[in-house]
Amino acid sequence: MTDLRTHRDLDVWKLSIDWVEAVYQCSAGWPSDERFGLIGQVRRAAVSVAANIAEGAGRKGTGEFIQFIGVARGSLAEVETHLLIAGRLNYLTPDQLQPLLADMERIGRMLSTLAARLKQRQQG
């Protein structure tokens, strides 16, 4: 962790950027009347994951970084909810949904690990 220069050095940020792209691609085929509904919500929440990782990494204090990781985790849960709803509405097939959920779970684990390491660093 001591050699972190920018959020772009974090694997979890890199994966979250790829995941946002996948969320955008999968939601592109959803009904156009969802443009300001589910499509907008899922995209904003997905972007929020990567953006909060970046913003937290850009903060001076470790405590602030941990707080932004918490916000990113909340956005991750929000995206999961939107994706599950999209699946129930048949906007996504199980084959489209599963990789998104798998990457989401991986991002969540990585965020938990990062938060734990930051807490260790914060405690001394």
mmCIF file of N, CA and C in Angstrom:
data_model
loop_
_atom_site.group_PDB
_atom_site.id
_atom_site.type_symbol
_atom_site.label_atom_id
_atom_site.label_comp_id
_atom_site.label_asym_id
_atom_site.label_seq_id
_atom_site.Cartn_x
_atom_site.Cartn_y
_atom_site.Cartn_z
ATOM 1 N N MET A 1 0.809 -1.198 0.000
ATOM 2 C CA MET A 1 0.000 0.000 0.000
ATOM 3 C C MET A 1 0.856 1.267 0.000
ATOM 4 N N THR A 2 2.060 1.202 0.486
ATOM 5 C CA THR A 2 2.863 2.420 0.592
ATOM 6 C C THR A 2 3.310 2.938 -0.762
ATOM 7 N N ASP A 3 3.296 2.104 -1.789
ATOM 8 C CA ASP A 3 3.738 2.557 -3.103
ATOM 9 C C ASP A 3 2.590 3.036 -3.987
ATOM 10 N N LEU A 4 1.409 3.217 -3.400
ATOM 11 C CA LEU A 4 0.254 3.719 -4.145
ATOM 12 C C LEU A 4 0.507 5.171 -4.554
ATOM 13 N N ARG A 5 0.475 5.413 -5.835
ATOM 14 C CA ARG A 5 0.681 6.761 -6.344
ATOM 15 C C ARG A 5 -0.638 7.420 -6.737
ATOM 16 N N THR A 6 -1.549 6.640 -7.250
ATOM 17 C CA THR A 6 -2.836 7.163 -7.713
ATOM 18 C C THR A 6 -3.848 6.014 -7.737
ATOM 19 N N HIS A 7 -5.110 6.364 -7.828
ATOM 20 C CA HIS A 7 -6.158 5.346 -7.917
ATOM 21 C C HIS A 7 -5.941 4.420 -9.105
ATOM 22 N N ARG A 8 -5.280 4.920 -10.146
ATOM 23 C CA ARG A 8 -5.040 4.098 -11.340
ATOM 24 C C ARG A 8 -4.090 2.932 -11.045
ATOM 25 N N ASP A 9 -3.420 2.965 -9.897
ATOM 26 C CA ASP A 9 -2.549 1.863 -9.489
ATOM 27 C C ASP A 9 -3.312 0.727 -8.809
ATOM 28 N N LEU A 10 -4.573 0.955 -8.484
ATOM 29 C CA LEU A 10 -5.363 -0.028 -7.749
ATOM 30 C C LEU A 10 -6.048 -1.011 -8.700
ATOM 31 N N ASP A 11 -5.820 -2.295 -8.488
ATOM 32 C CA ASP A 11 -6.464 -3.316 -9.316
ATOM 33 C C ASP A 11 -7.987 -3.253 -9.205
ATOM 34 N N VAL A 12 -8.489 -2.936 -8.014
ATOM 35 C CA VAL A 12 -9.942 -2.869 -7.829
ATOM 36 C C VAL A 12 -10.534 -1.730 -8.656
ATOM 37 N N TRP A 13 -9.817 -0.630 -8.800
ATOM 38 C CA TRP A 13 -10.305 0.470 -9.634
ATOM 39 C C TRP A 13 -10.313 0.043 -11.098
ATOM 40 N N LYS A 14 -9.246 -0.631 -11.541
ATOM 41 C CA LYS A 14 -9.150 -1.089 -12.932
ATOM 42 C C LYS A 14 -10.294 -2.051 -13.257
ATOM 43 N N LEU A 15 -10.545 -3.012 -12.358
ATOM 44 C CA LEU A 15 -11.630 -3.965 -12.577
ATOM 45 C C LEU A 15 -12.980 -3.252 -12.580
ATOM 46 N N SER A 16 -13.142 -2.280 -11.699
ATOM 47 C CA SER A 16 -14.423 -1.574 -11.643
ATOM 48 C C SER A 16 -14.685 -0.775 -12.922
ATOM 49 N N ILE A 17 -13.647 -0.240 -13.528
ATOM 50 C CA ILE A 17 -13.800 0.475 -14.804
ATOM 51 C C ILE A 17 -14.251 -0.498 -15.898
ATOM 52 N N ASP A 18 -13.638 -1.669 -15.955
ATOM 53 C CA ASP A 18 -14.053 -2.682 -16.932
ATOM 54 C C ASP A 18 -15.510 -3.100 -16.695
ATOM 55 N N TRP A 19 -15.862 -3.228 -15.416
ATOM 56 C CA TRP A 19 -17.212 -3.643 -15.038
ATOM 57 C C TRP A 19 -18.237 -2.577 -15.430
ATOM 58 N N VAL A 20 -17.900 -1.300 -15.237
ATOM 59 C CA VAL A 20 -18.796 -0.216 -15.654
ATOM 60 C C VAL A 20 -19.062 -0.313 -17.155
ATOM 61 N N GLU A 21 -18.009 -0.553 -17.910
ATOM 62 C CA GLU A 21 -18.168 -0.698 -19.358
ATOM 63 C C GLU A 21 -19.128 -1.842 -19.688
ATOM 64 N N ALA A 22 -18.993 -2.955 -18.989
ATOM 65 C CA ALA A 22 -19.874 -4.102 -19.220
ATOM 66 C C ALA A 22 -21.324 -3.774 -18.844
ATOM 67 N N VAL A 23 -21.514 -3.031 -17.761
ATOM 68 C CA VAL A 23 -22.864 -2.616 -17.359
ATOM 69 C C VAL A 23 -23.478 -1.726 -18.441
ATOM 70 N N TYR A 24 -22.696 -0.782 -18.959
ATOM 71 C CA TYR A 24 -23.188 0.079 -20.034
ATOM 72 C C TYR A 24 -23.567 -0.752 -21.257
ATOM 73 N N GLN A 25 -22.718 -1.698 -21.623
ATOM 74 C CA GLN A 25 -22.991 -2.511 -22.811
ATOM 75 C C GLN A 25 -24.253 -3.342 -22.638
ATOM 76 N N CYS A 26 -24.413 -3.958 -21.475
ATOM 77 C CA CYS A 26 -25.589 -4.820 -21.293
ATOM 78 C C CYS A 26 -26.864 -3.996 -21.220
ATOM 79 N N SER A 27 -26.798 -2.787 -20.658
ATOM 80 C CA SER A 27 -28.016 -1.983 -20.524
ATOM 81 C C SER A 27 -28.375 -1.246 -21.816
ATOM 82 N N ALA A 28 -27.482 -1.249 -22.783
ATOM 83 C CA ALA A 28 -27.750 -0.570 -24.057
ATOM 84 C C ALA A 28 -28.931 -1.188 -24.791
ATOM 85 N N GLY A 29 -29.172 -2.470 -24.588
ATOM 86 C CA GLY A 29 -30.264 -3.144 -25.283
ATOM 87 C C GLY A 29 -31.573 -3.175 -24.525
ATOM 88 N N TRP A 30 -31.637 -2.537 -23.381
ATOM 89 C CA TRP A 30 -32.872 -2.519 -22.612
ATOM 90 C C TRP A 30 -33.883 -1.598 -23.275
ATOM 91 N N PRO A 31 -35.164 -1.753 -22.962
ATOM 92 C CA PRO A 31 -36.201 -0.930 -23.603
ATOM 93 C C PRO A 31 -35.923 0.566 -23.444
ATOM 94 N N SER A 32 -36.175 1.324 -24.485
ATOM 95 C CA SER A 32 -35.874 2.758 -24.476
ATOM 96 C C SER A 32 -36.697 3.518 -23.437
ATOM 97 N N ASP A 33 -37.841 2.985 -23.055
ATOM 98 C CA ASP A 33 -38.626 3.683 -22.030
ATOM 99 C C ASP A 33 -37.994 3.562 -20.637
ATOM 100 N N GLU A 34 -36.944 2.749 -20.514
ATOM 101 C CA GLU A 34 -36.194 2.637 -19.253
ATOM 102 C C GLU A 34 -35.013 3.609 -19.208
ATOM 103 N N ARG A 35 -34.868 4.416 -20.255
ATOM 104 C CA ARG A 35 -33.710 5.305 -20.367
ATOM 105 C C ARG A 35 -33.521 6.192 -19.145
ATOM 106 N N PHE A 36 -34.604 6.753 -18.628
ATOM 107 C CA PHE A 36 -34.511 7.635 -17.467
ATOM 108 C C PHE A 36 -34.882 6.896 -16.179
ATOM 109 N N GLY A 37 -35.125 5.611 -16.309
ATOM 110 C CA GLY A 37 -35.442 4.792 -15.154
ATOM 111 C C GLY A 37 -34.282 3.874 -14.816
ATOM 112 N N LEU A 38 -34.493 2.623 -15.065
ATOM 113 C CA LEU A 38 -33.520 1.602 -14.673
ATOM 114 C C LEU A 38 -32.165 1.767 -15.359
ATOM 115 N N ILE A 39 -32.145 2.137 -16.607
ATOM 116 C CA ILE A 39 -30.871 2.307 -17.325
ATOM 117 C C ILE A 39 -30.039 3.409 -16.663
ATOM 118 N N GLY A 40 -30.647 4.543 -16.441
ATOM 119 C CA GLY A 40 -29.935 5.648 -15.811
ATOM 120 C C GLY A 40 -29.470 5.312 -14.410
ATOM 121 N N GLN A 41 -30.315 4.638 -13.652
ATOM 122 C CA GLN A 41 -29.970 4.298 -12.271
ATOM 123 C C GLN A 41 -28.814 3.313 -12.208
ATOM 124 N N VAL A 42 -28.879 2.256 -12.997
ATOM 125 C CA VAL A 42 -27.831 1.240 -12.933
ATOM 126 C C VAL A 42 -26.494 1.811 -13.403
ATOM 127 N N ARG A 43 -26.538 2.656 -14.421
ATOM 128 C CA ARG A 43 -25.296 3.248 -14.932
ATOM 129 C C ARG A 43 -24.686 4.224 -13.930
ATOM 130 N N ARG A 44 -25.505 5.077 -13.346
ATOM 131 C CA ARG A 44 -24.992 6.029 -12.352
ATOM 132 C C ARG A 44 -24.389 5.304 -11.156
ATOM 133 N N ALA A 45 -25.066 4.271 -10.688
ATOM 134 C CA ALA A 45 -24.567 3.532 -9.530
ATOM 135 C C ALA A 45 -23.271 2.794 -9.869
ATOM 136 N N ALA A 46 -23.181 2.234 -11.072
ATOM 137 C CA ALA A 46 -21.955 1.534 -11.478
ATOM 138 C C ALA A 46 -20.783 2.506 -11.574
ATOM 139 N N VAL A 47 -21.017 3.663 -12.167
ATOM 140 C CA VAL A 47 -19.972 4.685 -12.264
ATOM 141 C C VAL A 47 -19.552 5.125 -10.867
ATOM 142 N N SER A 48 -20.494 5.195 -9.959
ATOM 143 C CA SER A 48 -20.218 5.623 -8.595
ATOM 144 C C SER A 48 -19.215 4.707 -7.892
ATOM 145 N N VAL A 49 -19.218 3.433 -8.212
ATOM 146 C CA VAL A 49 -18.266 2.506 -7.602
ATOM 147 C C VAL A 49 -16.843 2.950 -7.939
ATOM 148 N N ALA A 50 -16.556 3.073 -9.215
ATOM 149 C CA ALA A 50 -15.208 3.465 -9.639
ATOM 150 C C ALA A 50 -14.872 4.881 -9.189
ATOM 151 N N ALA A 51 -15.835 5.784 -9.278
ATOM 152 C CA ALA A 51 -15.591 7.180 -8.915
ATOM 153 C C ALA A 51 -15.276 7.331 -7.428
ATOM 154 N N ASN A 52 -15.957 6.575 -6.584
ATOM 155 C CA ASN A 52 -15.693 6.682 -5.147
ATOM 156 C C ASN A 52 -14.358 6.056 -4.754
ATOM 157 N N ILE A 53 -13.948 5.022 -5.453
ATOM 158 C CA ILE A 53 -12.608 4.475 -5.226
ATOM 159 C C ILE A 53 -11.575 5.544 -5.562
ATOM 160 N N ALA A 54 -11.752 6.182 -6.702
ATOM 161 C CA ALA A 54 -10.819 7.223 -7.137
ATOM 162 C C ALA A 54 -10.823 8.405 -6.176
ATOM 163 N N GLU A 55 -11.995 8.857 -5.788
ATOM 164 C CA GLU A 55 -12.062 10.010 -4.894
ATOM 165 C C GLU A 55 -11.445 9.690 -3.538
ATOM 166 N N GLY A 56 -11.725 8.507 -3.030
ATOM 167 C CA GLY A 56 -11.131 8.121 -1.746
ATOM 168 C C GLY A 56 -9.624 8.059 -1.805
ATOM 169 N N ALA A 57 -9.102 7.502 -2.892
ATOM 170 C CA ALA A 57 -7.647 7.404 -3.051
ATOM 171 C C ALA A 57 -7.024 8.789 -3.163
ATOM 172 N N GLY A 58 -7.777 9.744 -3.678
ATOM 173 C CA GLY A 58 -7.267 11.092 -3.847
ATOM 174 C C GLY A 58 -7.320 11.934 -2.584
ATOM 175 N N ARG A 59 -7.961 11.435 -1.558
ATOM 176 C CA ARG A 59 -8.057 12.165 -0.298
ATOM 177 C C ARG A 59 -6.763 12.035 0.495
ATOM 178 N N LYS A 60 -6.541 12.978 1.383
ATOM 179 C CA LYS A 60 -5.309 12.990 2.182
ATOM 180 C C LYS A 60 -5.328 11.943 3.293
ATOM 181 N N GLY A 61 -6.460 11.780 3.936
ATOM 182 C CA GLY A 61 -6.515 10.913 5.108
ATOM 183 C C GLY A 61 -6.963 9.497 4.807
ATOM 184 N N THR A 62 -6.387 8.551 5.539
ATOM 185 C CA THR A 62 -6.764 7.151 5.402
ATOM 186 C C THR A 62 -8.218 6.937 5.794
ATOM 187 N N GLY A 63 -8.668 7.633 6.831
ATOM 188 C CA GLY A 63 -10.062 7.506 7.268
ATOM 189 C C GLY A 63 -11.042 7.908 6.183
ATOM 190 N N GLU A 64 -10.690 8.961 5.453
ATOM 191 C CA GLU A 64 -11.556 9.391 4.349
ATOM 192 C C GLU A 64 -11.590 8.335 3.253
ATOM 193 N N PHE A 65 -10.443 7.750 2.959
ATOM 194 C CA PHE A 65 -10.378 6.701 1.930
ATOM 195 C C PHE A 65 -11.284 5.539 2.335
ATOM 196 N N ILE A 66 -11.206 5.133 3.590
ATOM 197 C CA ILE A 66 -12.046 4.035 4.081
ATOM 198 C C ILE A 66 -13.524 4.393 3.931
ATOM 199 N N GLN A 67 -13.866 5.640 4.235
ATOM 200 C CA GLN A 67 -15.255 6.084 4.104
ATOM 201 C C GLN A 67 -15.730 5.985 2.652
ATOM 202 N N PHE A 68 -14.892 6.403 1.710
ATOM 203 C CA PHE A 68 -15.280 6.340 0.296
ATOM 204 C C PHE A 68 -15.375 4.894 -0.196
ATOM 205 N N ILE A 69 -14.565 4.005 0.357
ATOM 206 C CA ILE A 69 -14.703 2.588 0.011
ATOM 207 C C ILE A 69 -16.070 2.089 0.464
ATOM 208 N N GLY A 70 -16.522 2.543 1.628
ATOM 209 C CA GLY A 70 -17.856 2.190 2.102
ATOM 210 C C GLY A 70 -18.945 2.672 1.161
ATOM 211 N N VAL A 71 -18.790 3.878 0.642
ATOM 212 C CA VAL A 71 -19.754 4.412 -0.321
ATOM 213 C C VAL A 71 -19.731 3.573 -1.605
ATOM 214 N N ALA A 72 -18.532 3.197 -2.053
ATOM 215 C CA ALA A 72 -18.408 2.351 -3.247
ATOM 216 C C ALA A 72 -19.110 1.018 -3.029
ATOM 217 N N ARG A 73 -18.966 0.453 -1.836
ATOM 218 C CA ARG A 73 -19.636 -0.821 -1.535
ATOM 219 C C ARG A 73 -21.155 -0.656 -1.558
ATOM 220 N N GLY A 74 -21.642 0.482 -1.078
ATOM 221 C CA GLY A 74 -23.077 0.751 -1.132
ATOM 222 C C GLY A 74 -23.570 0.840 -2.566
ATOM 223 N N SER A 75 -22.806 1.505 -3.408
ATOM 224 C CA SER A 75 -23.170 1.609 -4.825
ATOM 225 C C SER A 75 -23.149 0.241 -5.496
ATOM 226 N N LEU A 76 -22.212 -0.592 -5.096
ATOM 227 C CA LEU A 76 -22.124 -1.955 -5.625
ATOM 228 C C LEU A 76 -23.412 -2.727 -5.311
ATOM 229 N N ALA A 77 -23.899 -2.598 -4.080
ATOM 230 C CA ALA A 77 -25.146 -3.266 -3.683
ATOM 231 C C ALA A 77 -26.332 -2.704 -4.468
ATOM 232 N N GLU A 78 -26.289 -1.396 -4.731
ATOM 233 C CA GLU A 78 -27.349 -0.788 -5.519
ATOM 234 C C GLU A 78 -27.374 -1.355 -6.934
ATOM 235 N N VAL A 79 -26.202 -1.483 -7.553
ATOM 236 C CA VAL A 79 -26.134 -2.048 -8.907
ATOM 237 C C VAL A 79 -26.645 -3.478 -8.906
ATOM 238 N N GLU A 80 -26.261 -4.247 -7.903
ATOM 239 C CA GLU A 80 -26.738 -5.626 -7.821
ATOM 240 C C GLU A 80 -28.262 -5.655 -7.843
ATOM 241 N N THR A 81 -28.887 -4.792 -7.073
ATOM 242 C CA THR A 81 -30.351 -4.729 -7.028
ATOM 243 C C THR A 81 -30.931 -4.393 -8.395
ATOM 244 N N HIS A 82 -30.348 -3.396 -9.059
ATOM 245 C CA HIS A 82 -30.830 -3.006 -10.386
ATOM 246 C C HIS A 82 -30.675 -4.146 -11.395
ATOM 247 N N LEU A 83 -29.529 -4.830 -11.329
ATOM 248 C CA LEU A 83 -29.301 -5.939 -12.259
ATOM 249 C C LEU A 83 -30.261 -7.096 -12.006
ATOM 250 N N LEU A 84 -30.524 -7.394 -10.754
ATOM 251 C CA LEU A 84 -31.471 -8.471 -10.440
ATOM 252 C C LEU A 84 -32.871 -8.121 -10.907
ATOM 253 N N ILE A 85 -33.250 -6.855 -10.752
ATOM 254 C CA ILE A 85 -34.548 -6.412 -11.263
ATOM 255 C C ILE A 85 -34.585 -6.543 -12.785
ATOM 256 N N ALA A 86 -33.519 -6.115 -13.441
ATOM 257 C CA ALA A 86 -33.450 -6.240 -14.910
ATOM 258 C C ALA A 86 -33.567 -7.695 -15.330
ATOM 259 N N GLY A 87 -32.954 -8.584 -14.579
ATOM 260 C CA GLY A 87 -33.077 -10.007 -14.871
ATOM 261 C C GLY A 87 -34.507 -10.495 -14.715
ATOM 262 N N ARG A 88 -35.171 -10.052 -13.667
ATOM 263 C CA ARG A 88 -36.558 -10.463 -13.433
ATOM 264 C C ARG A 88 -37.500 -9.916 -14.503
ATOM 265 N N LEU A 89 -37.128 -8.771 -15.074
ATOM 266 C CA LEU A 89 -37.940 -8.184 -16.142
ATOM 267 C C LEU A 89 -37.552 -8.716 -17.518
ATOM 268 N N ASN A 90 -36.642 -9.675 -17.532
ATOM 269 C CA ASN A 90 -36.141 -10.298 -18.762
ATOM 270 C C ASN A 90 -35.403 -9.325 -19.677
ATOM 271 N N TYR A 91 -34.800 -8.300 -19.089
ATOM 272 C CA TYR A 91 -33.936 -7.403 -19.852
ATOM 273 C C TYR A 91 -32.548 -8.021 -20.013
ATOM 274 N N LEU A 92 -32.218 -8.945 -19.114
ATOM 275 C CA LEU A 92 -30.942 -9.666 -19.147
ATOM 276 C C LEU A 92 -31.211 -11.156 -19.099
ATOM 277 N N THR A 93 -30.448 -11.912 -19.852
ATOM 278 C CA THR A 93 -30.514 -13.369 -19.741
ATOM 279 C C THR A 93 -29.613 -13.795 -18.582
ATOM 280 N N PRO A 94 -29.799 -14.991 -18.063
ATOM 281 C CA PRO A 94 -28.884 -15.478 -17.022
ATOM 282 C C PRO A 94 -27.425 -15.475 -17.478
ATOM 283 N N ASP A 95 -27.193 -15.762 -18.750
ATOM 284 C CA ASP A 95 -25.818 -15.753 -19.273
ATOM 285 C C ASP A 95 -25.213 -14.351 -19.300
ATOM 286 N N GLN A 96 -26.033 -13.334 -19.420
ATOM 287 C CA GLN A 96 -25.543 -11.953 -19.356
ATOM 288 C C GLN A 96 -25.372 -11.495 -17.912
ATOM 289 N N LEU A 97 -26.288 -11.933 -17.062
ATOM 290 C CA LEU A 97 -26.298 -11.492 -15.673
ATOM 291 C C LEU A 97 -25.169 -12.083 -14.846
ATOM 292 N N GLN A 98 -24.898 -13.360 -15.022
ATOM 293 C CA GLN A 98 -23.924 -14.041 -14.156
ATOM 294 C C GLN A 98 -22.518 -13.435 -14.187
ATOM 295 N N PRO A 99 -21.961 -13.109 -15.352
ATOM 296 C CA PRO A 99 -20.617 -12.501 -15.336
ATOM 297 C C PRO A 99 -20.593 -11.134 -14.639
ATOM 298 N N LEU A 100 -21.671 -10.372 -14.789
ATOM 299 C CA LEU A 100 -21.743 -9.074 -14.121
ATOM 300 C C LEU A 100 -21.769 -9.249 -12.611
ATOM 301 N N LEU A 101 -22.547 -10.214 -12.138
ATOM 302 C CA LEU A 101 -22.629 -10.476 -10.704
ATOM 303 C C LEU A 101 -21.317 -11.054 -10.171
ATOM 304 N N ALA A 102 -20.669 -11.902 -10.969
ATOM 305 C CA ALA A 102 -19.389 -12.474 -10.540
ATOM 306 C C ALA A 102 -18.323 -11.390 -10.384
ATOM 307 N N ASP A 103 -18.261 -10.482 -11.353
ATOM 308 C CA ASP A 103 -17.303 -9.373 -11.251
ATOM 309 C C ASP A 103 -17.655 -8.466 -10.086
ATOM 310 N N MET A 104 -18.940 -8.264 -9.870
ATOM 311 C CA MET A 104 -19.390 -7.445 -8.751
ATOM 312 C C MET A 104 -18.944 -8.047 -7.418
ATOM 313 N N GLU A 105 -19.081 -9.351 -7.287
ATOM 314 C CA GLU A 105 -18.642 -10.027 -6.057
ATOM 315 C C GLU A 105 -17.133 -9.912 -5.879
ATOM 316 N N ARG A 106 -16.398 -10.043 -6.962
ATOM 317 C CA ARG A 106 -14.939 -9.906 -6.897
ATOM 318 C C ARG A 106 -14.550 -8.489 -6.478
ATOM 319 N N ILE A 107 -15.205 -7.492 -7.048
ATOM 320 C CA ILE A 107 -14.943 -6.102 -6.666
ATOM 321 C C ILE A 107 -15.251 -5.905 -5.181
ATOM 322 N N GLY A 108 -16.341 -6.459 -4.722
ATOM 323 C CA GLY A 108 -16.708 -6.352 -3.308
ATOM 324 C C GLY A 108 -15.653 -6.956 -2.393
ATOM 325 N N ARG A 109 -15.150 -8.125 -2.767
ATOM 326 C CA ARG A 109 -14.089 -8.758 -1.959
ATOM 327 C C ARG A 109 -12.824 -7.899 -1.962
ATOM 328 N N MET A 110 -12.494 -7.359 -3.118
ATOM 329 C CA MET A 110 -11.299 -6.518 -3.222
ATOM 330 C C MET A 110 -11.450 -5.244 -2.393
ATOM 331 N N LEU A 111 -12.642 -4.667 -2.384
ATOM 332 C CA LEU A 111 -12.885 -3.475 -1.573
ATOM 333 C C LEU A 111 -12.769 -3.797 -0.086
ATOM 334 N N SER A 112 -13.277 -4.953 0.315
ATOM 335 C CA SER A 112 -13.170 -5.359 1.717
ATOM 336 C C SER A 112 -11.712 -5.536 2.129
ATOM 337 N N THR A 113 -10.930 -6.156 1.267
ATOM 338 C CA THR A 113 -9.509 -6.346 1.542
ATOM 339 C C THR A 113 -8.790 -5.010 1.625
ATOM 340 N N LEU A 114 -9.088 -4.124 0.708
ATOM 341 C CA LEU A 114 -8.464 -2.804 0.708
ATOM 342 C C LEU A 114 -8.817 -2.043 1.982
ATOM 343 N N ALA A 115 -10.079 -2.078 2.364
ATOM 344 C CA ALA A 115 -10.504 -1.387 3.583
ATOM 345 C C ALA A 115 -9.794 -1.954 4.810
ATOM 346 N N ALA A 116 -9.670 -3.278 4.875
ATOM 347 C CA ALA A 116 -8.983 -3.907 6.010
ATOM 348 C C ALA A 116 -7.516 -3.482 6.072
ATOM 349 N N ARG A 117 -6.864 -3.428 4.925
ATOM 350 C CA ARG A 117 -5.454 -3.000 4.893
ATOM 351 C C ARG A 117 -5.312 -1.543 5.295
ATOM 352 N N LEU A 118 -6.232 -0.729 4.854
ATOM 353 C CA LEU A 118 -6.196 0.691 5.233
ATOM 354 C C LEU A 118 -6.426 0.859 6.730
ATOM 355 N N LYS A 119 -7.314 0.076 7.295
ATOM 356 C CA LYS A 119 -7.568 0.140 8.747
ATOM 357 C C LYS A 119 -6.327 -0.292 9.521
ATOM 358 N N GLN A 120 -5.649 -1.320 9.032
ATOM 359 C CA GLN A 120 -4.382 -1.752 9.671
ATOM 360 C C GLN A 120 -3.362 -0.626 9.625
ATOM 361 N N ARG A 121 -3.240 0.022 8.494
ATOM 362 C CA ARG A 121 -2.288 1.109 8.334
ATOM 363 C C ARG A 121 -2.660 2.276 9.262
ATOM 364 N N GLN A 122 -3.939 2.518 9.391
ATOM 365 C CA GLN A 122 -4.429 3.608 10.215
ATOM 366 C C GLN A 122 -4.128 3.364 11.707
ATOM 367 N N GLN A 123 -4.157 2.095 12.111
ATOM 368 C CA GLN A 123 -3.949 1.745 13.510
ATOM 369 C C GLN A 123 -2.473 1.667 13.877
ATOM 370 N N GLY A 124 -1.633 1.744 12.888
ATOM 371 C CA GLY A 124 -0.212 1.794 13.208
ATOM 372 C C GLY A 124 0.543 0.766 12.507
#
